[in-house]
C-alpha cells in the first residue's frame, strides 16, 4: 500500500532582548484522511539575560502509519498473531505548556516545564489473550479521548564541545472514558545523555 501526504506551513518569528514570539500554521493534505489545519503559538519572556519563562499552545494531527494500518504477523507455533487496523482514525490533539529556563553559569543550565495534552482518537496497541485456545491477538485501536498531564525537569553541563545532560519526566496518561492509565506508557522516565556538539 502507499499513501501520499503533503504539508504546507507558514511561520513567523519576532525577537527582542526581552521578548520572543512565534506563530505557525500548517496544512496537511493526506490522501486517505483528507486536509487538516494545525497551528502553534509560543511566547518567551526574559526576566533577566540568564532566566526566561515561556508558554506554548498548539494543535496537532497525526495520520496512522502504514504499519498501524497494514502490519501482519502470524506465528502459529507461539499462538501469536499481530495485525494492523485499516479502520483507524487519525489522532488530533491540543497541547498547553508552561516552562522556565535558567543559565546558572557558563557551563550549567536547567529547565522546568509543565504541560497538558488532550488527544482525540489516540492510537494504541492492544493485545487480547484467549485462555481457551491459548492464543494472543494484537492489533491497533483508537482511544476516543485521552489526557496527558505531566512535567519535566532537566540539567545540562557543557564545556566546549562536550555535554552531559539528565532529564526526569513524569506523566499521567489517562483514558478519559475509563479513567485508567493507558498501557505501555510509563509514568516516570529518567534520561542521561552525553556527546559532542559543535
mmCIF file of C-alpha atoms in Angstrom, residues 54 56 96-101 110-116 150-154 167-170:
data_model
loop_
_atom_site.group_PDB
_atom_site.id
_atom_site.type_symbol
_atom_site.label_atom_id
_atom_site.label_comp_id
_atom_site.label_asym_id
_atom_site.label_seq_id
_atom_site.Cartn_x
_atom_site.Cartn_y
_atom_site.Cartn_z
ATOM 1 C CA UNK A 54 7.651 30.663 28.233
ATOM 2 C CA UNK A 56 3.203 27.303 24.245
ATOM 3 C CA UNK A 96 -0.529 23.591 26.540
ATOM 4 C CA UNK A 97 2.886 24.112 28.153
ATOM 5 C CA UNK A 98 4.461 26.484 30.680
ATOM 6 C CA UNK A 99 8.186 26.476 31.338
ATOM 7 C CA UNK A 100 11.226 28.106 32.911
ATOM 8 C CA UNK A 101 14.840 28.096 31.632
ATOM 9 C CA UNK A 110 18.491 23.901 33.720
ATOM 10 C CA UNK A 111 14.830 23.913 32.849
ATOM 11 C CA UNK A 112 11.426 23.051 34.274
ATOM 12 C CA UNK A 113 8.146 22.641 32.382
ATOM 13 C CA UNK A 114 4.524 21.605 32.972
ATOM 14 C CA UNK A 115 2.155 20.504 30.220
ATOM 15 C CA UNK A 116 -1.212 19.033 29.326
ATOM 16 C CA UNK A 150 2.956 15.959 33.352
ATOM 17 C CA UNK A 151 6.176 17.839 33.756
ATOM 18 C CA UNK A 152 9.876 17.685 33.000
ATOM 19 C CA UNK A 153 12.985 18.924 34.774
ATOM 20 C CA UNK A 154 16.497 18.785 33.428
ATOM 21 C CA UNK A 167 16.145 14.771 32.488
ATOM 22 C CA UNK A 168 13.391 13.500 34.764
ATOM 23 C CA UNK A 169 9.860 13.351 33.343
ATOM 24 C CA UNK A 170 6.535 12.449 34.932
#
